Amino acid sequence: MTVTIYDVAREANVSMATVSRVVNGNQNVKPATRKKVLEVIERLEYRPNAVARGLASKKTTTVGVIIPDISNNIYAEAARGIEDIATMYRYNIILANSDQNEDKELNLLDTMLGKQVDGIVMMSDAVTEKLHQSMDHSPVPIVLAGSVDETDKFPSVNIDYFQASLEAVQMLIANGHKRIAIVTGPLAYTINSKFKIEAYKKALSDANIVIDEKLIISDDDTYDSGLEAWESLSELEQPPTAFFAGSDELAIGLIHGAQDNGKKVPDEIEVISFENSKLARMVRPQLTSVVLPLYDIGAVAMRLLTKLMNKENIEDQSVIIPHRIEMRNSVK
Amino acid sequence: MTVTIYDVAREANVSMATVSRVVNGNQNVKPATRKKVLEVIERLEYRPNAVARGLASKKTTTVGVIIPDISNNIYAEAARGIEDIATMYRYNIILANSDQNEDKELNLLDTMLGKQVDGIVMMSDAVTEKLHQSMDHSPVPIVLAGSVDETDKFPSVNIDYFQASLEAVQMLIANGHKRIAIVTGPLAYTINSKFKIEAYKKALSDANIVIDEKLIISDDDTYDSGLEAWESLSELEQPPTAFFAGSDELAIGLIHGAQDNGKKVPDEIEVISFENSKLARMVRPQLTSVVLPLYDIGAVAMRLLTKLMNKENIEDQSVIIPHRIEMRNSVK
DNA sequence: ATGAAAGCGCTAACAG
DNA sequence: CTGTTAGCGCTTTCAT
C-alpha cells in the first residue's frame, strides 16, 4: 500500500542504502544515480516515514512544548516565538496545555519523553520540587521560557522581572504619588510573589513611603479582577492614586473601574502595566507598560534548546533579555 | 542506557510479549504475573518508546493541527478546543502555523503525514485548489475547523456565517439605519467575501436599501484597520451611521475612531461585531456581537476527527454549530 | 496464559 | 560510490 524506501530501491535498481543517502542529502552518491533515484521518488510519491527514521536514528526532530494555556495571549505569543524558531531549525512541535497544574505538567513531561522528543521547552509559573525532580531525570534537554526556577539549575530565558518592576514603581513615585497600589495575579506564581511585589516594596522603602498591605492585591490576572480591585481599593479611607498592574487586562480593568467612577486617567489616577500586549493600544488612554517580550522569550528559549540538543557549549544557561518601558498615556 | 521492554522481560522472568500485554492492558495475563511485571516496570522506571510502538502498530496517537497563527486569539481559542478534546481521547498534537500561506500549508501537510499522524485538523481561510488536492491524497482523515471548503467534500465544522451575518445587519436595519457600512478582513478569505459581504448585500436589498460600494471595506482584521476604516468612511458625503464589523478588533477600532471624533456610541453610531472574544467586554461601550464559538468549533472538529480515525460511521460530515448574537451596548 | 518469531521502515556501520 | 547487514523497541500473529 504505502511505498517504502525498499520500493524505491527496487524501482531504481539500487540498494536501499543509496536511496537513504539521497533522501538524507549524503554527498557520496554519483549525480546520475541521485537523479535516477529522485525520479523514482517523485514517480512513486515516496514520503519517508519519520517514525521509522526516528526509531533507527534515535532522533525525532520534534520538541515538546508545555505551556499553561494556549488560549491566553501571553503564552500564545511565546508559543509563536518557539514555533518560528523550531521551524527554522526544522523541528516540529508537540504542544500541550498544563493549566498550571502540577499533575498535568508531570504527565505531559512523561508522555512527551515517551514520544522521544529531542528536547522540551517548558513554561510554568511555579516550578515545584516535584517538577524539578522530573525535569532532572529527563534524558533530553529542557529549557524554561519565561519561568523562574529558583535553584537556577535549568537553562532558562527571562527578563529581569525585579528590576523591571522596580522601574515601573519608581516611575509612579517620581510622579509624586504616595499612595501606590500593586495589583497582580496569583501569589503562587513566582514572578508575582518574589519579583513584582518585592520590587514594589523595595521601591517604596527606598523612597521612604510606608508600605500599606491594604494596597497590595493578588488575585487573578484578569480584566474582572482589575475591576474588582478598583472597587475595593477605591473604598479605602485613603485610596491609591496610582497603580502598578501585573498585566494588561488588570490595568484595563483598573482604568475602566476608575473611569466608570468618574476619575480621569492619567490626570487623577495613573496606571502602569506589565505586559504590553496588543491590548495596550486598544484602550483609552493607551497603556504605559513594562514590555514583556514574550515572543522573544519563546524564540530565544527555542534557540537555546537547539544548541543544547546539538550538544554545543553554552556560555550561560540563564539568559536575561533586556526590557524597557513603553511610554503611552496612562501615566503622565 | 535506556531501559527497554526487553530489560523488563528479563528482570520479571517473562517474555517481552507478556510485558507488552500488561503495558497495553491486555486481559490475558494472570494477575500474579501482571503484578510482578508492574513492579519491575516501576523499579526500572521503564517508559514505553512511543516511536517503536508507532512503527510496529502503525498508529502514533498524535494528530496534526495546522492553523494560520497561534498568536491570534481567534485561532488560539480553537487550538485550545482541539487540544482539550485530543487530550480527552489520549492524542497529542503537533501544532504548526501556516500564516495562511498555501506553500506552508502544503509543506506542513506533507511533513505531518511523514510523521505518521493519525489525523489532521486544519484551519485555513482559503481552501485552494492545490490544498484541496493534497488533502485528497492524505492517507489519514482531515477535518476542517472554522474553514469553508466550497466543494463541501471534506468533513468540516462551522457556524452558518451567512445567516449570522444576515441577522447582524438586519438588527442594524431594524434600528432605522439606512447608511450601513461593512468592514471586514481580507477578501481572499472565503468567509468574508462569500458570506459576510453577501449577507450584508442581501439584508440591504431585502430592505430596499441601495447598496453603496463605498460603504464596503475589506482590509485587515486589525484594530488599526478599524481606525482607518472610520477615517475614510467618516469623510464620505453621507457617512454611515452604523457598522457591521468583521471582528472584535475591527469593531473596537471603529468605536475608538468614532469616539475620538466626538461621536457617541451607540447614540449616534451603532456597531455590531462578529467574534465575541473576551475583548468584547473590555471596551466601553461593550460590544454587541455575533458569537463565533471558536473553542467549540475546535472541540467538535477534534471530536469528529476521533470518529473518523476510529472508522466510525458519520451521519453528516459538514457540521454546523448554532450561533447567536450577544447583546451588549454598542447597539441600542 | 505465555512464549517465539517475524516484521514495521529506516539508519548506520562496515565492506568492498 | 554503492551494497550488505544489523539492529532501533515494540506489536502481533501463531503456537503451545
XYZ file of C-alpha atoms (C1' of nucleotides) in Angstrom:
696
model
C 0.000 0.000 0.000
C 2.334 2.710 1.216
C 5.550 3.000 -0.700
C 8.703 2.385 1.265
C 12.355 3.028 0.760
C 12.535 -0.554 -0.411
C 10.143 0.004 -3.280
C 12.139 2.980 -4.415
C 15.359 0.985 -4.269
C 13.938 -1.784 -6.387
C 12.486 0.541 -8.996
C 15.709 2.477 -9.246
C 17.913 -0.601 -9.279
C 19.963 0.499 -6.313
C 20.115 -0.570 -2.710
C 18.008 0.989 -0.017
C 21.180 2.436 1.444
C 21.624 4.533 -1.645
C 18.073 5.724 -1.517
C 18.596 6.611 2.111
C 21.662 8.574 1.106
C 19.913 10.667 -1.469
C 16.981 11.273 0.818
C 19.344 12.479 3.501
C 21.453 14.576 1.205
C 24.571 12.482 1.668
C 27.154 13.606 -0.860
C 28.503 10.143 -1.543
C 26.204 9.469 -4.441
C 27.012 9.781 -8.093
C 24.921 12.562 -9.638
C 23.465 10.202 -12.202
C 22.390 7.784 -9.506
C 20.932 10.591 -7.446
C 18.944 11.802 -10.391
C 17.577 8.370 -11.110
C 16.569 7.844 -7.508
C 14.987 11.239 -7.271
C 12.890 10.480 -10.309
C 11.620 7.258 -8.860
C 10.864 9.000 -5.594
C 8.811 11.534 -7.420
C 7.069 8.987 -9.594
C 6.172 6.773 -6.690
C 5.341 9.733 -4.457
C 7.591 8.271 -1.837
C 7.438 10.021 1.520
C 9.971 8.920 4.151
C 8.427 7.508 7.283
C 9.643 9.736 10.076
C 8.657 7.222 12.714
C 10.887 4.531 11.291
C 13.583 7.081 10.846
C 13.174 8.164 14.435
C 13.460 4.648 15.707
C 16.582 3.965 13.722
C 18.331 7.261 14.307
C 17.096 7.997 17.823
C 16.157 11.478 16.773
C 12.629 12.625 16.081
C 13.199 16.256 15.146
C 10.273 17.166 17.299
C 10.343 19.052 20.550
C 7.755 19.199 23.268
C 6.225 22.470 24.401
C 4.383 22.578 27.684
C 2.580 25.810 28.394
C -0.120 26.797 30.847
C -2.793 27.808 28.358
C -2.543 28.453 24.676
C -5.753 30.483 24.645
C -4.083 33.047 26.888
C -2.438 35.629 24.696
C 0.691 35.779 26.771
C 1.513 32.129 26.247
C 0.285 32.078 22.676
C 2.753 34.794 21.865
C 5.574 32.777 23.355
C 4.375 29.664 21.567
C 4.598 31.513 18.307
C 8.162 32.517 19.051
C 9.024 28.956 19.909
C 7.404 27.575 16.796
C 9.023 30.054 14.459
C 12.499 29.173 15.604
C 11.660 25.487 15.728
C 10.552 25.660 12.109
C 13.711 27.486 11.210
C 15.732 24.600 12.596
C 13.394 22.016 11.089
C 11.816 20.847 14.264
C 8.154 20.205 14.778
C 6.380 20.891 17.976
C 4.129 18.855 20.203
C 2.127 21.410 22.110
C 0.153 20.785 25.275
C -1.603 22.827 27.922
C -0.849 22.246 31.581
C -3.287 24.726 33.089
C -0.510 25.355 35.522
C -1.425 22.090 37.177
C 1.487 20.128 38.577
C -0.003 16.716 37.843
C -0.619 17.625 34.247
C 2.858 19.027 33.919
C 4.313 15.819 35.242
C 2.184 13.675 32.970
C 2.959 15.758 29.946
C 6.650 15.543 30.600
C 6.308 11.816 30.773
C 4.276 11.317 27.636
C 6.484 13.664 25.676
C 9.584 11.838 26.757
C 7.776 8.651 25.813
C 7.277 10.101 22.376
C 11.020 10.597 22.233
C 11.055 14.326 21.711
C 14.558 15.670 21.246
C 14.043 18.430 23.775
C 11.406 20.373 25.689
C 10.503 23.992 26.189
C 8.545 24.495 29.329
C 6.585 27.423 30.675
C 5.484 27.147 34.248
C 4.692 29.926 36.645
C 5.670 27.761 39.560
C 8.494 25.289 39.198
C 7.755 22.989 42.101
C 10.006 20.500 43.803
C 8.425 17.530 42.048
C 8.557 19.169 38.670
C 12.147 19.950 39.331
C 12.903 16.320 40.045
C 11.174 15.053 36.938
C 12.980 17.549 34.802
C 16.191 16.388 36.372
C 15.537 12.861 35.172
C 14.967 13.886 31.602
C 17.255 12.257 29.064
C 16.854 15.277 26.785
C 17.450 18.970 27.443
C 14.691 21.125 28.866
C 14.650 24.883 28.815
C 12.388 27.118 30.821
C 10.817 30.023 28.987
C 9.536 32.997 30.936
C 9.633 30.832 34.003
C 11.792 31.115 37.047
C 13.490 28.177 38.631
C 14.696 29.474 41.940
C 17.520 26.998 42.149
C 18.716 28.274 38.823
C 19.705 24.783 37.768
C 17.921 24.700 34.433
C 18.557 26.651 31.289
C 16.053 29.480 31.154
C 15.112 32.652 29.348
C 13.584 35.599 31.169
C 13.739 39.318 31.641
C 14.786 40.838 34.942
C 11.330 40.951 36.461
C 12.520 42.513 39.670
C 14.368 45.343 38.035
C 11.587 45.977 35.539
C 9.026 46.154 38.312
C 11.249 48.419 40.318
C 11.484 50.854 37.455
C 7.745 50.813 36.957
C 7.001 51.671 40.558
C 9.746 54.261 40.652
C 8.144 55.991 37.714
C 4.970 56.336 39.724
C 6.892 57.578 42.739
C 8.706 60.104 40.598
C 5.341 61.483 39.579
C 4.700 62.371 43.188
C 2.435 59.555 44.283
C 2.471 58.414 47.884
C -0.475 56.048 47.773
C 0.518 53.480 45.219
C -1.230 50.139 44.888
C 0.007 46.980 43.287
C -2.469 44.576 41.732
C -1.086 41.271 40.486
C -2.131 37.759 39.576
C -1.775 34.742 41.872
C 0.837 34.780 44.598
C 1.572 31.179 43.761
C 3.356 32.449 40.690
C 6.947 33.145 41.481
C 7.080 36.202 39.301
C 4.296 37.870 41.226
C 5.289 37.000 44.750
C 9.049 37.131 44.518
C 9.573 39.836 41.995
C 6.731 42.226 41.335
C 5.674 42.576 44.934
C 9.179 42.542 46.353
C 10.286 45.170 43.890
C 7.239 47.248 44.734
C 8.147 47.107 48.401
C 11.721 47.980 47.770
C 10.831 50.945 45.587
C 8.551 52.329 48.273
C 11.035 51.717 51.056
C 13.780 53.358 49.102
C 11.532 56.388 48.759
C 10.609 56.281 52.421
C 6.999 55.579 51.695
C 5.376 53.361 54.259
C 4.137 50.063 52.946
C 0.435 49.546 53.419
C -0.539 45.910 52.980
C -4.042 47.003 52.064
C -2.623 48.385 48.857
C -1.280 45.005 47.818
C -3.789 42.852 45.988
C -3.186 39.494 44.344
C -5.973 37.618 42.744
C -6.368 36.716 39.091
C -4.692 38.176 36.079
C -7.975 39.113 34.501
C -9.976 42.138 33.478
C -12.638 41.391 36.056
C -10.032 41.191 38.778
C -8.891 44.627 37.764
C -12.423 45.925 38.014
C -12.829 44.332 41.433
C -9.506 45.599 42.661
C -10.578 49.108 41.774
C -13.814 48.609 43.686
C -12.187 47.585 46.901
C -9.225 49.901 46.667
C -11.296 52.972 45.895
C -13.311 52.401 49.028
C -10.299 52.746 51.263
C -10.097 55.776 53.520
C -7.042 56.863 51.666
C -7.480 55.345 48.246
C -4.477 54.951 45.982
C -3.779 57.498 43.291
C -1.547 55.250 41.257
C -1.459 51.592 40.322
C 1.114 49.108 39.236
C -0.842 46.421 37.368
C 0.601 42.973 36.832
C -0.928 42.539 33.385
C -2.643 44.496 30.666
C -6.043 43.059 31.448
C -5.644 44.022 35.050
C -4.612 47.523 34.000
C -7.593 47.922 31.714
C -9.930 46.693 34.438
C -8.449 49.225 36.815
C -8.782 52.024 34.279
C -12.341 51.189 33.398
C -13.154 50.952 37.082
C -11.713 54.396 37.594
C -13.427 55.874 34.568
C -16.766 54.390 35.486
C -16.251 56.218 38.783
C -15.706 59.475 37.011
C -11.979 59.562 37.602
C -9.702 60.782 34.847
C -6.743 58.709 33.791
C -3.972 59.824 33.900
C -4.949 63.188 35.378
C -6.327 61.882 38.621
C -5.266 58.279 38.511
C -2.128 56.858 36.944
C -1.659 53.265 35.929
C 1.385 51.434 34.710
C 1.045 47.953 33.315
C 3.330 44.982 32.929
C 2.989 43.107 29.647
C 2.472 45.390 26.683
C 0.362 43.060 24.599
C -1.505 44.488 21.654
C -4.275 45.282 24.101
C -2.153 48.117 25.431
C -3.016 50.263 22.419
C -6.638 49.284 22.393
C -7.777 51.279 25.414
C -8.172 54.950 26.051
C -5.864 56.122 27.421
C -3.387 53.732 25.930
C -1.289 51.881 28.462
C 2.155 52.826 29.589
C 3.649 49.435 30.218
C 6.717 47.462 31.009
C 7.262 45.404 27.894
C 7.399 41.695 28.464
C 8.801 40.360 25.192
C 7.057 37.004 25.143
C 7.700 36.262 21.519
C 11.391 36.860 22.001
C 11.477 34.838 25.164
C 9.961 31.917 23.311
C 12.239 32.348 20.336
C 15.397 32.625 22.395
C 14.381 29.665 24.525
C 13.910 27.544 21.440
C 17.193 28.702 20.022
C 18.905 27.801 23.277
C 17.279 24.405 23.100
C 18.621 23.761 19.604
C 22.099 24.420 20.900
C 21.596 22.128 23.829
C 20.183 19.373 21.609
C 23.172 19.847 19.419
C 25.434 19.480 22.434
C 27.017 22.830 21.752
C 28.772 24.568 24.572
C 26.604 27.111 26.292
C 28.222 30.101 27.940
C 25.344 30.993 30.179
C 22.335 28.836 30.791
C 20.271 31.623 32.332
C 19.683 34.217 29.707
C 18.201 37.562 30.612
C 16.655 39.560 27.807
C 16.670 43.339 28.117
C 13.391 45.003 28.989
C 12.111 48.527 28.667
C 9.074 50.577 29.421
C 6.813 51.692 26.613
C 5.566 55.167 27.366
C 1.991 55.869 26.428
C -0.803 57.721 28.143
C -1.874 56.013 31.316
C 1.000 57.668 33.137
C 1.755 61.357 32.829
C 21.295 3.025 28.935
C 17.581 3.375 28.367
C 15.507 0.532 29.677
C 13.534 -1.383 27.099
C 10.720 -3.855 27.164
C 13.373 -6.486 26.906
C 15.032 -5.473 30.149
C 11.725 -5.610 31.921
C 11.005 -9.058 30.498
C 14.303 -10.423 31.676
C 14.009 -8.992 35.164
C 10.484 -10.299 35.528
C 11.266 -13.695 34.055
C 8.634 -13.430 31.381
C 8.745 -12.818 27.649
C 8.566 -9.391 26.136
C 5.171 -10.353 24.757
C 3.844 -10.574 28.253
C 5.297 -7.240 29.212
C 3.721 -5.784 26.128
C 0.396 -7.225 27.216
C 0.457 -5.697 30.653
C 1.601 -2.379 29.312
C -1.276 -2.399 26.870
C -3.857 -3.562 29.356
C -4.471 -6.860 27.610
C -6.597 -9.032 29.876
C -4.869 -12.280 29.013
C -2.358 -12.038 31.808
C -2.530 -13.820 35.127
C -2.931 -11.271 37.936
C 0.175 -12.514 39.673
C 2.212 -12.127 36.509
C 0.822 -8.709 35.915
C 1.732 -7.636 39.397
C 5.250 -8.910 39.045
C 5.730 -7.145 35.735
C 4.265 -3.929 37.045
C 6.699 -3.982 39.913
C 9.662 -4.392 37.636
C 8.377 -1.629 35.400
C 8.207 0.680 38.369
C 11.541 -0.347 39.733
C 13.319 0.059 36.417
C 11.365 3.222 35.604
C 10.500 1.711 32.268
C 8.815 4.096 29.863
C 7.475 2.615 26.616
C 9.037 4.039 23.499
C 6.151 5.512 21.554
C 8.193 5.718 18.391
C 8.872 2.000 18.329
C 5.292 1.391 19.201
C 4.198 3.640 16.405
C 6.316 1.826 13.898
C 5.033 -1.552 14.947
C 1.395 -0.638 15.319
C 1.105 1.977 12.594
C -0.593 4.327 14.981
C 1.069 7.280 16.632
C -1.790 8.683 18.727
C -0.808 12.103 17.595
C -2.738 14.364 15.292
C -1.554 17.312 13.280
C -3.045 20.761 13.711
C -2.424 23.353 11.047
C -3.608 26.825 11.890
C -2.910 30.247 10.448
C -1.407 31.852 13.532
C -1.420 30.710 17.109
C -0.716 34.192 18.397
C -4.038 35.338 17.005
C -6.642 34.896 19.686
C -9.223 33.507 17.335
C -7.086 30.555 16.338
C -5.619 30.088 19.785
C -9.108 29.639 21.125
C -9.826 26.971 18.541
C -6.487 25.324 19.246
C -7.419 25.068 22.871
C -10.691 23.379 21.972
C -8.852 20.956 19.735
C -6.244 20.164 22.344
C -8.729 19.619 25.128
C -10.638 17.026 23.184
C -7.469 15.476 21.852
C -6.223 15.051 25.401
C -9.529 13.536 26.381
C -9.048 10.878 23.719
C -5.362 10.464 24.551
C -3.984 12.072 21.458
C -1.141 14.514 21.360
C -0.952 17.360 18.985
C 1.663 18.576 16.564
C 0.879 22.233 16.101
C 2.127 24.426 13.288
C 1.422 27.880 11.896
C 0.726 28.330 8.214
C 0.354 32.111 8.159
C -2.370 31.401 5.694
C 0.288 30.704 3.135
C -0.505 27.960 0.655
C 3.065 26.732 0.323
C 3.440 26.407 4.046
C 0.127 24.625 4.285
C 1.229 22.156 1.659
C 4.579 21.582 3.308
C 3.050 21.164 6.716
C 0.596 18.622 5.428
C 3.470 16.714 3.956
C 5.723 16.746 6.981
C 2.867 15.821 9.262
C 1.916 12.909 7.087
C 5.581 11.977 7.068
C 5.448 11.935 10.831
C 2.588 9.483 10.525
C -0.032 11.488 12.377
C -3.284 9.593 12.711
C -5.337 12.526 11.502
C -5.266 16.278 10.904
C -7.325 19.267 11.919
C -6.871 22.116 9.549
C -7.859 25.755 9.720
C -7.498 27.687 6.532
C -9.347 30.774 5.493
C -8.939 29.881 1.861
C -9.041 26.251 0.820
C -7.369 26.485 -2.553
C -7.402 24.014 -5.387
C -3.918 22.735 -4.625
C -4.608 22.381 -0.957
C -7.720 20.507 -1.869
C -5.761 18.075 -3.978
C -3.154 17.424 -1.321
C -5.821 16.824 1.241
C -7.412 14.403 -1.138
C -4.250 12.336 -1.240
C -3.995 12.047 2.508
C -3.976 8.512 3.857
C -5.483 9.761 7.118
C -8.650 11.754 7.766
C -8.553 15.552 7.724
C -11.211 17.787 9.158
C -11.602 21.470 8.522
C -12.325 23.654 11.526
C -13.896 27.053 11.041
C -12.921 26.819 7.425
C -15.075 26.564 4.391
C -14.396 24.164 1.581
C -16.669 25.297 -1.166
C -16.865 21.889 -2.751
C -18.041 20.569 0.589
C -16.048 17.382 0.117
C -14.216 17.403 3.412
C -15.537 16.949 6.895
C -15.847 20.358 8.488
C -17.191 22.261 11.460
C -18.542 25.778 11.123
C -21.392 28.063 12.024
C -23.744 29.430 9.400
C -21.724 32.532 8.628
C -24.176 33.814 6.070
C -27.186 33.562 8.305
C -25.329 35.013 11.282
C -24.167 37.972 9.222
C -27.634 38.463 7.855
C -29.057 38.701 11.333
C -26.408 41.168 12.385
C -27.115 43.538 9.527
C -30.846 43.153 9.944
C -30.501 44.252 13.534
C -28.916 47.461 12.353
C -31.601 47.940 9.728
C -34.299 47.353 12.311
C -32.848 50.218 14.307
C -33.633 52.518 11.430
C -30.256 52.868 9.770
C -30.029 53.485 6.045
C -26.321 54.151 5.769
C -24.751 50.954 6.999
C -21.126 50.103 6.351
C -19.440 46.730 6.467
C -15.789 46.496 7.416
C -14.154 43.088 7.117
C -10.796 41.407 6.835
C -9.247 40.208 3.556
C -11.493 39.357 0.656
C -9.282 36.390 -0.032
C -10.900 34.730 2.940
C -13.965 32.861 1.894
C -15.887 33.780 4.985
C -15.508 37.476 4.289
C -16.130 37.554 0.589
C -18.726 34.853 0.219
C -20.624 35.163 3.441
C -20.294 38.372 5.395
C -20.425 40.658 2.405
C -23.006 38.662 0.500
C -25.233 38.531 3.555
C -24.785 42.251 4.028
C -25.906 42.887 0.482
C -28.861 40.621 0.784
C -30.011 42.221 4.013
C -29.877 45.665 2.442
C -31.586 44.549 -0.747
C -34.324 42.850 1.190
C -34.903 46.129 2.969
C -34.787 48.080 -0.256
C -31.704 49.965 0.762
C -29.437 50.725 -2.131
C -26.043 49.185 -1.928
C -23.233 51.690 -1.946
C -19.884 50.072 -2.725
C -18.142 52.883 -0.894
C -19.566 51.504 2.321
C -17.896 48.148 1.807
C -14.358 47.995 3.117
C -12.102 44.963 3.270
C -8.594 45.234 4.524
C -7.089 43.627 7.583
C -8.788 42.197 10.609
C -6.966 44.535 12.937
C -7.608 47.382 15.321
C -5.687 49.773 13.129
C -7.745 48.804 10.119
C -10.818 49.669 12.133
C -9.381 53.055 12.957
C -8.520 53.662 9.311
C -11.885 52.496 8.097
C -13.536 55.028 10.371
C -11.280 57.732 8.981
C -12.168 57.152 5.389
C -15.809 56.327 5.963
C -16.477 59.352 8.134
C -15.210 61.628 5.404
C -17.855 60.491 2.982
C -20.522 62.989 1.990
C -23.083 60.763 3.584
C -21.149 58.913 6.238
C -22.536 55.714 7.661
C -24.391 55.722 10.951
C -23.984 52.040 11.612
C -21.274 49.445 11.114
C -21.062 45.723 10.770
C -17.511 44.831 11.818
C -15.943 41.555 10.804
C -14.027 41.111 14.046
C -13.805 42.500 17.544
C -10.604 44.370 16.861
C -12.152 45.990 13.846
C -15.183 46.937 15.918
C -13.064 48.465 18.650
C -11.057 50.413 16.111
C -14.246 51.741 14.609
C -15.611 52.705 18.010
C -12.446 54.437 19.089
C -12.318 56.226 15.779
C -15.857 57.439 16.335
C -15.248 58.421 19.929
C -12.060 60.260 19.095
C -14.244 62.199 16.653
C -16.650 63.106 19.413
C -19.344 60.710 18.284
C -21.307 58.808 20.882
C -21.682 55.064 20.576
C -24.371 53.797 20.424
C -26.356 57.040 20.477
C -25.002 58.432 17.256
C -23.149 55.487 15.850
C -24.002 51.825 16.244
C -21.605 48.968 15.781
C -22.156 45.248 15.732
C -19.222 42.907 15.767
C -18.590 39.367 14.656
C -16.490 37.286 17.031
C -17.270 37.936 20.671
C -13.834 37.285 22.068
C -13.091 38.380 25.590
C -12.178 41.741 24.107
C -15.866 42.395 23.589
C -16.314 43.169 27.265
C -13.151 45.173 27.528
C -14.296 48.282 25.680
C -16.747 50.990 26.502
C -19.393 50.552 25.291
C -19.123 46.800 25.385
C -19.633 45.128 22.049
C -22.837 43.648 20.792
C -21.524 40.802 18.707
C -22.333 37.705 16.758
C -20.738 34.952 18.766
C -18.271 32.849 16.860
C -17.735 29.852 19.137
C -14.149 29.074 18.219
C -13.458 26.859 21.184
C -16.462 24.739 20.342
C -15.595 24.630 16.689
C -12.167 23.303 17.553
C -13.536 20.838 20.061
C -16.208 19.495 17.765
C -13.757 19.243 14.890
C -11.398 17.190 17.012
C -14.240 15.004 18.198
C -15.279 14.435 14.612
C -11.723 13.518 13.783
C -11.581 10.892 16.531
C -14.620 9.254 14.999
C -13.122 9.339 11.559
C -9.824 7.893 12.797
C -11.831 5.227 14.504
C -13.592 4.483 11.233
C -16.951 5.090 12.815
C -19.837 5.897 10.581
C -20.511 9.601 10.308
C -24.008 10.835 9.636
C -23.074 14.252 8.394
C -19.589 15.371 7.530
C -20.423 19.066 7.489
C -21.477 20.060 10.950
C -22.986 23.454 11.602
C -22.910 24.715 15.149
C -25.670 27.072 16.280
C -24.778 30.730 16.606
C -26.358 33.628 18.428
C -25.888 37.309 18.976
C -24.693 38.557 22.329
C -26.464 41.788 23.109
C -24.380 44.416 24.823
C -24.086 48.152 24.409
C -22.653 49.057 21.051
C -26.090 48.677 19.507
C -29.170 50.247 21.035
C -1.955 -17.570 29.994
C 2.507 -17.199 27.815
C 6.384 -17.526 24.505
C 8.778 -17.423 19.871
C 9.485 -15.068 15.948
C 8.561 -12.096 12.226
C 8.357 -7.778 10.887
C 7.289 -2.165 10.956
C 10.685 1.328 7.570
C 14.697 3.287 8.178
C 19.817 4.492 9.652
C 24.418 3.330 10.214
C 28.425 0.929 10.393
C 31.211 -1.980 7.632
C 32.834 -3.900 3.337
C 34.276 -3.572 -0.974
C 30.420 5.451 -4.804
C 27.401 1.542 -3.525
C 25.636 -2.683 -1.267
C 25.035 -5.819 2.910
C 23.662 -6.380 7.281
C 22.379 -5.417 11.807
C 19.590 -3.500 14.659
C 16.166 0.582 16.760
C 11.941 -1.124 20.592
C 7.722 -2.630 20.111
C 3.202 -5.142 18.286
C 1.251 -9.067 16.630
C 0.215 -13.428 14.824
C 0.792 -18.173 15.674
C 1.851 -21.880 18.618
C 1.663 -24.172 22.781
